[in-house]
Coordinates of C-alpha atoms and ligand atoms in Angstrom, one line a residue:
M23 CA 0.0 0.0 0.0
L24 CA 3.0 2.2 0.0
Y25 CA 2.6 5.0 -2.5
K26 CA 3.2 4.1 -6.1
T27 CA 3.7 7.2 -8.2
A28 CA 2.4 5.7 -11.3
E29 CA -0.8 4.8 -9.6
I30 CA -1.8 8.4 -9.2
S31 CA 0.0 10.1 -12.0
K32 CA -1.5 8.2 -15.0
K33 CA -5.1 9.0 -14.1
H34 CA -4.8 12.0 -11.8
P35 CA -2.2 14.4 -12.8
L36 CA -3.8 17.2 -10.8
L37 CA -3.8 15.1 -7.6
Q38 CA -0.3 13.9 -8.4
S39 CA 1.1 17.4 -8.6
W40 CA -0.6 18.5 -5.4
V41 CA 0.7 15.5 -3.5
D42 CA 4.2 16.1 -4.9
Q43 CA 4.1 19.7 -3.8
I44 CA 3.0 18.8 -0.3
V45 CA 5.5 16.0 0.0
A46 CA 8.3 18.5 -0.9
L47 CA 6.9 20.9 1.7
C48 CA 6.2 18.6 4.6
Q49 CA 9.1 16.1 4.0
P50 CA 7.5 13.0 5.4
D51 CA 9.6 9.8 5.7
S52 CA 7.1 7.9 3.6
V53 CA 3.9 8.4 1.7
W54 CA 0.9 6.1 1.8
L55 CA -2.0 6.2 -0.6
C56 CA -5.1 5.0 1.3
D57 CA -7.2 2.3 -0.4
G58 CA -9.9 2.3 2.3
S59 CA -9.7 -1.4 2.8
E60 CA -10.5 -3.4 5.9
E61 CA -6.8 -4.7 5.9
E62 CA -5.5 -1.1 5.8
F63 CA -7.7 -0.1 8.8
Q64 CA -6.6 -3.2 10.8
F65 CA -2.9 -2.6 10.0
L66 CA -3.1 1.1 11.1
A67 CA -5.2 0.3 14.1
Q68 CA -2.7 -2.4 15.2
Q69 CA 0.2 0.0 14.7
M70 CA -1.6 2.5 16.9
V71 CA -2.2 -0.1 19.6
E72 CA 1.5 -0.8 19.6
N73 CA 2.5 2.8 19.9
G74 CA -0.1 3.7 22.5
T75 CA -2.5 5.9 20.5
F76 CA -5.2 3.2 20.6
I77 CA -6.3 0.8 23.3
R78 CA -8.0 -2.2 21.9
L79 CA -11.3 -2.7 23.8
N80 CA -12.3 -6.1 25.0
P81 CA -13.4 -7.9 21.8
E82 CA -16.0 -9.8 23.7
K83 CA -17.6 -6.6 24.9
R84 CA -17.0 -4.3 21.9
P85 CA -15.5 -6.1 18.9
N86 CA -13.1 -4.3 16.6
S87 CA -13.3 -1.1 18.7
F88 CA -10.7 1.2 20.1
L89 CA -10.2 3.9 22.7
A90 CA -8.0 6.9 22.1
R91 CA -7.0 9.6 24.7
S92 CA -6.1 12.9 23.3
D93 CA -3.7 15.4 24.8
P94 CA -5.6 17.3 27.5
A95 CA -5.0 20.5 25.6
D96 CA -6.6 19.1 22.4
V97 CA -10.2 18.2 23.2
A98 CA -12.5 20.3 21.1
R99 CA -12.9 22.4 18.0
V100 CA -10.9 25.6 18.3
E101 CA -13.1 28.3 17.0
E102 CA -10.7 31.1 17.9
R103 CA -8.0 29.4 15.7
T104 CA -10.4 28.9 12.8
F105 CA -10.0 31.3 9.8
I106 CA -11.8 32.1 6.6
C107 CA -9.2 33.6 4.4
S108 CA -11.2 35.1 1.5
I109 CA -9.5 37.7 -0.7
N110 CA -11.8 40.4 0.7
K111 CA -12.3 40.7 4.4
D112 CA -16.0 41.5 3.9
D113 CA -16.5 38.1 2.3
A114 CA -15.6 36.4 5.5
G115 CA -17.9 38.7 7.4
P116 CA -18.0 39.8 11.1
T117 CA -18.5 36.3 12.5
N118 CA -15.3 34.7 11.1
N119 CA -11.7 35.2 11.9
W120 CA -9.9 36.6 8.8
R121 CA -6.4 37.1 7.6
P122 CA -5.3 38.1 4.1
P123 CA -4.7 34.9 2.2
V124 CA -1.2 35.8 1.1
E125 CA -0.2 36.5 4.6
M126 CA -1.8 33.3 5.9
K127 CA -0.3 31.2 3.2
A128 CA 3.2 32.5 4.2
T129 CA 2.5 31.7 7.9
L130 CA 1.3 28.2 6.9
H131 CA 4.2 27.5 4.6
K132 CA 6.6 28.2 7.5
L133 CA 4.6 25.9 9.8
F134 CA 4.2 23.1 7.3
D135 CA 7.8 23.2 6.2
G136 CA 9.3 19.9 7.4
C137 CA 6.3 19.3 9.7
M138 CA 6.0 15.6 8.8
K139 CA 9.6 14.6 9.3
G140 CA 9.8 11.2 10.8
R141 CA 6.2 10.5 9.9
T142 CA 4.1 8.9 7.2
L143 CA 2.0 11.1 4.9
Y144 CA -1.3 9.5 4.2
V145 CA -3.3 10.5 1.1
I146 CA -7.1 9.9 1.6
P147 CA -9.4 10.3 -1.4
F148 CA -12.9 10.6 0.0
S149 CA -16.4 11.3 -1.2
M150 CA -18.8 13.5 0.8
G151 CA -22.1 11.9 -0.1
P152 CA -23.1 8.6 -1.9
L153 CA -20.6 7.9 -4.6
G154 CA -21.6 9.4 -7.9
S155 CA -24.6 11.4 -6.5
D156 CA -24.9 14.7 -8.2
I157 CA -25.3 16.3 -4.8
A158 CA -22.0 14.7 -3.6
H159 CA -18.4 16.1 -3.9
I160 CA -15.0 14.6 -3.7
G161 CA -12.1 15.7 -1.5
V162 CA -8.6 14.5 -0.8
Q163 CA -7.1 14.8 2.7
I164 CA -3.4 14.6 3.3
T165 CA -2.6 13.9 6.9
D166 CA 0.2 12.6 9.1
S167 CA -2.2 11.1 11.6
P168 CA -3.2 7.4 11.3
Y169 CA -6.0 8.2 13.9
V170 CA -7.4 10.6 11.3
V171 CA -7.2 7.9 8.6
C172 CA -9.1 5.4 10.7
N173 CA -11.8 8.0 11.6
M174 CA -12.1 9.2 8.0
R175 CA -12.7 5.6 7.0
I176 CA -15.8 5.5 9.2
M177 CA -16.9 9.1 8.6
T178 CA -16.6 9.1 4.8
R179 CA -16.6 6.8 1.8
M180 CA -12.9 6.7 1.2
G181 CA -10.1 5.0 -0.7
K182 CA -9.8 3.3 -4.1
Q183 CA -13.5 3.5 -5.0
V184 CA -13.3 7.3 -4.9
L185 CA -10.1 7.5 -6.9
D186 CA -11.7 5.2 -9.5
L187 CA -14.5 7.8 -9.8
L188 CA -12.3 10.8 -10.0
K189 CA -11.7 11.8 -13.6
P190 CA -8.4 13.4 -14.6
D191 CA -9.7 16.9 -14.7
D192 CA -12.3 16.5 -12.0
F193 CA -12.0 19.1 -9.2
F194 CA -11.5 17.8 -5.6
V195 CA -11.2 19.8 -2.4
P196 CA -7.6 19.6 -1.2
C197 CA -7.6 19.2 2.6
L198 CA -4.1 19.4 4.2
H199 CA -3.7 18.3 7.8
S200 CA -0.7 17.9 10.1
V201 CA -0.6 17.3 13.8
G202 CA 2.5 19.6 13.7
K203 CA 4.9 17.4 15.5
P204 CA 7.9 16.3 13.4
L205 CA 10.1 13.6 14.9
S206 CA 13.9 13.8 14.8
P207 CA 15.7 10.5 14.0
G208 CA 15.2 8.0 16.8
Q209 CA 12.9 10.3 18.7
K210 CA 10.0 8.4 20.4
D211 CA 6.6 9.5 19.5
V212 CA 3.9 10.4 22.0
A213 CA 0.4 8.8 22.1
W214 CA -1.3 11.9 20.9
P215 CA 1.0 14.2 18.9
C216 CA -0.2 17.8 18.5
N217 CA 1.1 21.3 18.7
K218 CA 0.2 24.2 20.9
E219 CA 0.1 26.4 17.8
Q220 CA -3.1 25.6 15.9
Y221 CA -4.5 26.9 12.7
I222 CA -7.7 25.7 11.0
V223 CA -7.7 27.7 7.8
H224 CA -10.0 27.8 4.8
F225 CA -9.4 29.5 1.5
P226 CA -12.9 29.8 0.0
E227 CA -12.0 31.1 -3.4
E228 CA -9.5 28.2 -3.9
R229 CA -11.7 25.8 -2.0
E230 CA -8.7 24.8 0.0
I231 CA -8.3 23.7 3.7
W232 CA -5.1 23.8 5.7
S233 CA -5.2 22.5 9.3
F234 CA -2.2 22.5 11.6
G235 CA -1.6 21.4 15.2
S236 CA -4.7 19.6 16.3
G237 CA -5.6 15.9 15.9
Y238 CA -9.1 16.3 17.3
G239 CA -12.6 16.0 15.7
G240 CA -13.6 18.8 13.4
N241 CA -10.1 20.3 13.6
A242 CA -8.6 17.2 11.9
L243 CA -11.4 15.2 10.2
L244 CA -11.5 17.7 7.4
G245 CA -14.4 16.2 5.5
K246 CA -16.7 17.2 8.3
K247 CA -16.9 20.8 9.4
S248 CA -14.2 22.3 7.2
F249 CA -15.3 20.8 3.9
A250 CA -18.9 19.7 4.3
L251 CA -19.9 23.0 6.0
R252 CA -17.4 25.9 5.6
I253 CA -16.2 25.2 2.1
A254 CA -19.4 23.6 0.9
S255 CA -21.5 26.6 2.1
V256 CA -19.4 28.7 -0.2
M257 CA -19.9 26.2 -3.1
G258 CA -23.6 26.1 -2.3
R259 CA -23.8 29.9 -2.4
D260 CA -22.0 30.0 -5.8
E261 CA -23.9 27.0 -7.3
G262 CA -27.4 27.4 -5.8
W263 CA -27.6 24.8 -3.1
L264 CA -27.4 24.5 0.7
A265 CA -24.8 23.0 3.0
E266 CA -26.2 23.0 6.5
H267 CA -25.5 21.9 10.1
M268 CA -28.6 19.7 10.1
L269 CA -29.7 16.2 10.9
I270 CA -32.1 14.5 8.5
L271 CA -34.8 12.1 9.6
G272 CA -37.7 10.2 8.1
I273 CA -40.9 10.1 10.0
T274 CA -43.7 7.6 9.3
N275 CA -47.2 7.9 10.8
P276 CA -49.4 5.0 11.9
N277 CA -51.0 4.9 8.4
G278 CA -47.6 4.3 6.8
E279 CA -47.3 7.8 5.3
K280 CA -43.7 9.2 5.4
K281 CA -42.1 12.6 5.4
Y282 CA -38.5 13.8 5.8
I283 CA -37.5 16.6 8.1
T284 CA -34.1 18.3 8.7
A285 CA -33.2 20.1 11.9
A286 CA -30.4 22.5 12.8
F287 CA -29.3 22.8 16.4
P288 CA -26.0 24.0 17.7
S289 CA -23.3 21.4 18.6
A290 CA -24.2 19.1 21.5
C291 CA -27.9 20.1 21.6
G292 CA -29.3 16.7 20.7
K293 CA -29.2 16.3 16.9
T294 CA -28.0 12.7 17.2
N295 CA -30.7 12.0 19.8
L296 CA -33.5 13.5 17.6
A297 CA -32.2 11.8 14.4
M298 CA -32.5 8.4 16.1
L299 CA -35.3 8.8 18.5
T300 CA -37.5 6.0 19.6
P301 CA -41.1 7.5 19.6
T302 CA -43.2 7.2 22.7
L303 CA -46.3 7.5 20.6
P304 CA -47.6 4.2 19.4
G305 CA -47.5 3.5 15.6
W306 CA -45.0 6.3 14.8
K307 CA -41.6 5.5 13.4
I308 CA -38.4 7.6 13.1
E309 CA -35.6 6.6 10.8
T310 CA -32.2 8.3 10.4
V311 CA -30.6 9.7 7.3
G312 CA -28.0 11.8 9.0
D313 CA -27.2 13.3 12.4
D314 CA -25.1 16.4 11.7
I315 CA -24.9 17.7 8.2
A316 CA -27.3 18.0 5.3
W317 CA -26.6 19.1 1.7
M318 CA -29.7 20.1 -0.1
K319 CA -30.6 21.0 -3.6
F320 CA -33.9 21.7 -5.4
S321 CA -34.6 19.0 -7.9
P322 CA -36.4 19.6 -11.3
D323 CA -39.7 18.6 -9.7
G324 CA -39.3 21.5 -7.2
S325 CA -38.8 19.3 -4.2
L326 CA -35.8 20.1 -1.9
R327 CA -33.7 16.9 -1.8
A328 CA -31.2 16.3 1.0
I329 CA -28.3 13.9 1.3
N330 CA -26.1 13.2 4.3
P331 CA -22.6 13.8 3.1
E332 CA -21.2 11.7 5.9
A333 CA -21.0 7.9 6.4
G334 CA -20.7 7.8 10.1
F335 CA -21.6 9.4 13.4
F336 CA -19.1 11.5 15.4
G337 CA -21.4 11.8 18.4
V338 CA -21.0 13.2 21.9
A339 CA -20.7 10.3 24.3
P340 CA -21.7 11.7 27.7
G341 CA -25.5 11.5 28.3
T342 CA -25.8 8.8 25.6
S343 CA -27.5 5.7 27.2
M344 CA -30.0 2.9 26.5
I345 CA -32.6 5.3 27.9
S346 CA -31.6 8.5 26.1
N347 CA -30.7 6.9 22.7
P348 CA -30.8 3.1 22.4
N349 CA -30.2 3.3 18.7
A350 CA -27.0 5.2 19.1
M351 CA -26.0 2.6 21.7
R352 CA -26.6 -0.2 19.2
S353 CA -24.7 1.7 16.5
I354 CA -21.6 1.7 18.7
E355 CA -21.6 -1.9 19.8
S356 CA -18.7 -2.7 17.4
N357 CA -16.3 -1.3 14.8
S358 CA -16.2 2.0 16.7
I359 CA -13.5 4.5 17.9
F360 CA -14.0 6.2 21.2
T361 CA -12.1 9.3 22.1
N362 CA -11.6 10.6 25.7
V363 CA -14.1 8.3 27.4
A364 CA -13.3 6.3 30.5
L365 CA -12.1 2.7 30.4
T366 CA -13.7 0.0 32.6
D367 CA -11.8 -2.7 34.3
D368 CA -13.2 -5.3 31.9
G369 CA -11.9 -3.4 28.9
D370 CA -15.1 -1.6 27.9
V371 CA -16.0 2.1 27.8
W372 CA -17.9 4.3 30.2
W373 CA -19.1 7.9 30.4
E374 CA -21.3 10.0 32.6
G375 CA -24.9 9.2 32.0
L376 CA -24.2 5.8 30.5
T377 CA -25.5 3.9 33.6
A378 CA -27.4 5.2 36.6
Q379 CA -24.6 4.0 38.9
P380 CA -20.9 4.5 37.8
P381 CA -18.6 1.5 38.1
A382 CA -16.6 1.3 41.3
H383 CA -13.4 1.8 39.4
L384 CA -12.4 3.2 36.1
I385 CA -9.4 4.7 34.2
D386 CA -10.4 8.2 33.3
W387 CA -10.0 10.0 30.0
Q388 CA -6.5 11.1 31.1
G389 CA -5.4 7.6 32.0
R390 CA -5.7 8.0 35.8
D391 CA -7.5 5.9 38.3
W392 CA -11.0 7.1 39.0
T393 CA -13.7 6.1 41.5
P394 CA -17.1 7.7 42.2
A395 CA -15.4 9.7 44.9
S396 CA -13.2 11.4 42.3
K397 CA -13.8 15.1 41.9
E398 CA -13.4 15.2 38.1
K399 CA -15.5 13.6 35.5
A400 CA -14.4 10.2 34.2
A401 CA -15.0 11.1 30.6
H402 CA -14.3 14.4 29.0
P403 CA -17.6 16.3 28.4
N404 CA -16.8 16.5 24.7
S405 CA -15.7 12.9 24.5
R406 CA -16.9 11.2 21.3
F407 CA -17.7 8.0 19.5
T408 CA -17.0 7.4 15.8
A409 CA -19.4 4.8 14.4
P410 CA -20.5 3.6 10.9
A411 CA -24.0 5.0 10.1
S412 CA -24.8 1.6 8.5
Q413 CA -24.8 0.1 12.0
C414 CA -27.7 2.2 13.2
P415 CA -30.7 -0.1 13.6
V416 CA -33.0 2.7 12.4
I417 CA -30.9 3.8 9.4
D418 CA -33.3 4.9 6.7
K419 CA -33.6 2.7 3.6
A420 CA -33.0 5.8 1.4
W421 CA -30.0 7.1 3.4
E422 CA -27.6 6.4 0.5
D423 CA -30.0 7.3 -2.3
P424 CA -27.9 9.4 -4.7
A425 CA -31.1 11.5 -5.4
G426 CA -31.5 12.4 -1.7
V427 CA -34.7 12.5 0.2
P428 CA -37.5 15.1 -0.2
I429 CA -37.7 17.5 2.7
S430 CA -41.1 18.7 4.0
A431 CA -40.0 20.6 7.1
I432 CA -37.0 22.4 8.5
L433 CA -36.5 22.9 12.2
F434 CA -34.3 25.3 14.0
G435 CA -33.6 25.4 17.7
G436 CA -31.2 25.8 20.6
R437 CA -30.9 25.4 24.3
R438 CA -33.1 28.1 25.9
S439 CA -34.1 27.8 29.5
S440 CA -36.6 30.7 29.1
V441 CA -38.6 32.8 26.6
V442 CA -38.8 30.4 23.7
P443 CA -41.8 28.1 23.5
L444 CA -41.7 24.4 22.6
V445 CA -42.5 24.9 19.0
A446 CA -43.6 27.6 16.6
E447 CA -44.2 27.5 12.8
A448 CA -43.0 30.3 10.6
F449 CA -45.7 32.3 8.6
D450 CA -43.8 31.8 5.4
W451 CA -40.2 31.1 4.0
E452 CA -39.0 34.6 4.7
H453 CA -40.2 34.5 8.2
G454 CA -38.6 31.1 8.6
V455 CA -35.3 32.5 7.4
F456 CA -35.6 35.2 10.0
M457 CA -36.2 32.4 12.6
G458 CA -33.0 30.7 11.5
S459 CA -31.1 33.9 11.8
S460 CA -32.4 34.4 15.3
V461 CA -31.1 31.1 16.8
S462 CA -29.4 31.5 20.1
S463 CA -28.3 28.9 22.5
E464 CA -26.6 28.2 25.8
M465 CA -23.1 27.0 25.1
T466 CA -21.9 23.4 25.4
A467 CA -18.6 21.7 25.7
A468 CA -18.3 21.0 21.9
A469 CA -16.3 24.1 21.5
A470 CA -13.9 25.8 23.7
G471 CA -15.8 28.6 25.5
E472 CA -17.9 29.4 28.6
I473 CA -20.5 26.6 29.1
G474 CA -24.1 27.8 29.7
K475 CA -23.5 31.3 28.3
L476 CA -26.1 32.4 25.8
R477 CA -24.7 33.0 22.3
H478 CA -26.3 33.9 19.0
D479 CA -25.8 31.0 16.6
P480 CA -27.7 31.8 13.4
F481 CA -28.9 28.6 11.7
A482 CA -26.6 26.8 14.1
M483 CA -23.9 27.8 11.6
L484 CA -21.9 30.4 13.5
P485 CA -18.7 28.3 13.7
F486 CA -19.3 26.8 10.2
C487 CA -20.4 29.4 7.7
G488 CA -17.6 29.9 5.2
Y489 CA -18.6 33.4 4.2
N490 CA -20.3 36.5 5.3
M491 CA -23.3 35.5 7.4
G492 CA -25.3 38.4 6.0
D493 CA -24.8 37.0 2.5
Y494 CA -25.7 33.6 3.8
F495 CA -29.1 34.9 5.1
N496 CA -29.5 36.4 1.6
H497 CA -28.7 33.1 0.0
W498 CA -31.4 31.4 2.1
L499 CA -33.9 34.1 1.0
K500 CA -33.0 33.6 -2.6
M501 CA -33.3 29.8 -2.4
G502 CA -37.0 30.5 -1.4
T503 CA -37.7 32.2 -4.7
T504 CA -36.4 29.4 -6.9
V505 CA -39.5 27.3 -6.7
E506 CA -43.2 28.0 -6.1
S507 CA -43.9 28.7 -2.5
S508 CA -46.2 25.7 -2.2
K509 CA -43.3 23.4 -2.9
L510 CA -41.1 24.9 -0.1
P511 CA -40.6 23.0 3.1
R512 CA -42.2 24.7 6.1
I513 CA -40.0 26.1 8.8
Y514 CA -40.2 25.7 12.6
Y515 CA -38.4 26.8 15.7
V516 CA -38.3 24.3 18.6
N517 CA -36.9 24.4 22.1
W518 CA -36.8 21.3 24.2
F519 CA -35.0 23.0 27.1
R520 CA -37.4 25.5 28.7
K521 CA -37.3 25.4 32.5
N522 CA -40.0 26.0 35.1
G523 CA -39.8 28.2 38.2
E524 CA -37.9 25.4 40.0
G525 CA -35.2 25.3 37.4
K526 CA -36.3 21.9 36.0
W527 CA -36.8 21.1 32.4
I528 CA -40.5 21.2 31.6
W529 CA -40.5 19.0 28.5
P530 CA -39.4 15.4 28.9
G531 CA -37.5 15.5 25.5
F532 CA -35.9 12.5 23.9
G533 CA -38.6 10.0 22.7
D534 CA -41.3 12.4 23.6
N535 CA -40.0 14.9 21.0
C536 CA -41.9 12.8 18.5
R537 CA -45.0 14.5 19.9
V538 CA -43.7 17.8 18.4
L539 CA -42.7 16.0 15.2
K540 CA -46.2 14.6 15.0
W541 CA -47.6 18.1 15.0
V542 CA -45.1 19.2 12.4
F543 CA -46.1 16.1 10.3
E544 CA -49.7 17.0 10.6
R545 CA -49.1 20.7 9.7
V546 CA -47.2 19.8 6.5
S547 CA -50.0 17.4 5.6
G548 CA -52.5 20.3 5.8
K549 CA -53.8 19.3 9.2
G550 CA -52.8 20.1 12.7
E551 CA -54.4 22.8 14.8
A552 CA -52.5 26.0 15.3
E553 CA -53.0 29.5 16.8
K554 CA -51.5 32.5 15.2
K555 CA -49.3 34.3 17.7
A556 CA -47.0 37.2 17.4
I557 CA -44.0 34.9 16.9
G558 CA -45.6 32.4 14.5
Y559 CA -48.2 29.6 14.6
V560 CA -48.1 27.6 17.8
P561 CA -50.0 24.5 18.5
A562 CA -53.6 25.2 19.5
H563 CA -54.8 23.9 22.8
D564 CA -54.6 20.1 22.5
G565 CA -52.6 20.6 19.3
I566 CA -49.7 18.6 20.7
D567 CA -50.5 15.0 21.7
V568 CA -49.6 14.7 25.4
T569 CA -51.5 11.5 26.2
G570 CA -49.6 9.5 28.8
L571 CA -47.5 12.5 29.9
T572 CA -47.8 13.6 33.5
M573 CA -47.5 17.3 33.2
S574 CA -49.3 19.9 35.3
H575 CA -51.4 22.5 33.4
A576 CA -49.2 25.2 34.7
D577 CA -46.1 23.6 33.2
L578 CA -47.9 23.0 29.9
D579 CA -49.0 26.6 29.8
Q580 CA -45.5 27.8 30.5
L581 CA -44.1 25.5 27.7
F582 CA -46.1 27.4 25.1
E583 CA -46.1 30.8 26.7
V584 CA -45.2 33.7 24.5
N585 CA -44.5 36.6 26.9
H586 CA -44.5 39.8 24.9
N587 CA -42.3 41.7 27.3
E588 CA -39.7 39.0 27.2
W589 CA -39.9 38.8 23.5
L590 CA -39.6 42.5 23.1
H591 CA -36.4 42.2 25.0
E592 CA -35.4 39.4 22.7
V593 CA -36.1 41.7 19.7
E594 CA -33.9 44.4 21.1
E595 CA -31.1 41.9 21.7
M596 CA -31.5 40.5 18.2
E597 CA -31.4 44.0 16.7
R598 CA -28.2 44.7 18.5
Y599 CA -26.7 41.4 17.3
L600 CA -27.8 41.8 13.7
A601 CA -26.4 45.3 13.5
M602 CA -23.0 43.8 13.2
F603 CA -23.8 42.7 9.6
G604 CA -24.3 46.4 8.6
K605 CA -25.0 46.7 4.9
F606 CA -24.8 43.0 4.5
L607 CA -28.0 42.4 6.5
P608 CA -30.7 41.7 3.9
K609 CA -33.6 44.2 4.1
P610 CA -36.2 41.4 4.5
I611 CA -34.5 40.2 7.7
H612 CA -34.6 43.7 9.1
N613 CA -38.2 44.1 8.0
Q614 CA -39.1 40.8 9.7
L615 CA -37.6 42.1 12.9
S616 CA -39.7 45.3 12.7
K617 CA -42.8 43.3 11.9
L618 CA -42.2 41.1 14.9
R619 CA -41.8 44.1 17.1
E620 CA -45.0 45.5 15.9
R621 CA -46.9 42.3 16.4
L622 CA -45.6 42.1 19.9
Q623 CA -46.6 45.6 20.7
H624 CA -50.0 45.4 19.2
D625 CA -51.3 41.9 19.4
T626 CA -52.5 40.4 22.6
Ligands
LIG712 C1 -19.8 18.3 15.9 C2 -19.9 19.7 16.4 O1 -18.8 17.6 16.3 O2 -20.9 20.4 15.9 O3 -20.6 17.8 15.2 O4 -19.1 20.2 17.1
LIG713 MN1 -22.1 19.3 14.6

């Protein structure tokens, strides 16, 4: 499997010349063209077991699965080190870090110069989306991390099959990654090489990605956030499609009628749980197409078709259990990689929330002894599992359909302990785009930052939009004019996280979220009772099926309450936030804000 020059050069001169350039720059000891085979995965996994990067889990408990522990300084996406280096600063917009591309390229060239000495450079051809789908796109990642190779094999379709598909002049997104830790001759490697200096850089005009210094998650698995969201959002703007931070699910009612829904929530707000939920309402079925990213294009018949560009789940482990998400638990029974979770004495994994009682002894995510008396958590709050989507027991039959699935409804939401009701439907597409722009959420551990602090996260894309967010709003508005309005999906805003006066979550969430999806299903089918309120249509009394739930009337009322004073405050806050987009804020968004204020002031 060692690199054979002729193998690339005959069919892929473009790829060949890029690889040659990077080899000359990074000066690896050897080069490896990944074929994506099982043997290759096993070889690299075994090598990592031997050098301490991987711990093989007990095969009787979790076959073909591994635990990795990262450097304690490399545990999450690093948004403050993420850059969008468009030629013009305005094209990156006020929500992205920006540097002039020429300056940034110079910085990166210095960092990458010789950065792979003593290591192997892996070339990973991969497809985001089902092979050959006209919504899919190809990328090639170069990395010096075998951990990344093994994760990419789960998260994408990768290897020979992709190279076979790539024609000589076909464009691919070049994704360059290094952990930034060259080895001098004889120097022993560490289990998790990384560098304090980190750069996750995107060049939107060239559609190029350069990532240096981190081996973790979205910083290093470049198909995911860097390509499938940041670069793809730019491609979508230029080519007329959407690349979104959204799960995709299929929902079937007791009569066997099926609809597809996408939903955008900020990181670690329950996309994976919603995508796989086990409905508590009899006769309803939810099936998973994707849990994190949706690429959507209008088809000639006017329907919005979505594919999941990924092939695996990179899910947050803590809180995942047989109670909260049994389908995720079954997806990770084998062939999975766990990062920064705890290790049990019998060679399995554990994290907070997995079982009601923690085991009496564990090895924590930093390799230290842990008992329930320990002060620190056993698993890192952003610890993850990487698992093949095909292992999900409720994976949708159409999840790999190259044509995508037709979307009937789009949900937006965040973690809001107050103000925002359980669900509201937008009056129309433009109002829905305004709803998307108004997403704000209490922060989680998925990104470095202050947990629990409220931050605006428009469309749940704040860390992932590859261009000016004001232009992005405009792109969404424009997409709504490309087909008749009757063909457009309806848009909703949901909030599972509202708390009552005692500080307890009112809504049970998880499997009971199907009650909200049922209302959405009914609404897009032309049924479903709703009341017009200042902020949108909310379920009429009895609109949401709460049979079997034990909730007080007071709690139910609070769940749907739209308090005009609180909302007027929200409008002020939104106006302050949106002001940062200046001339890039589309007029219709500003008008929607004014109309909302008027409705709040005048409606009862
Ligand atoms: C993720 C994230 O890993 O959004 O999906 O941080
Ligand atoms: Mn995500």
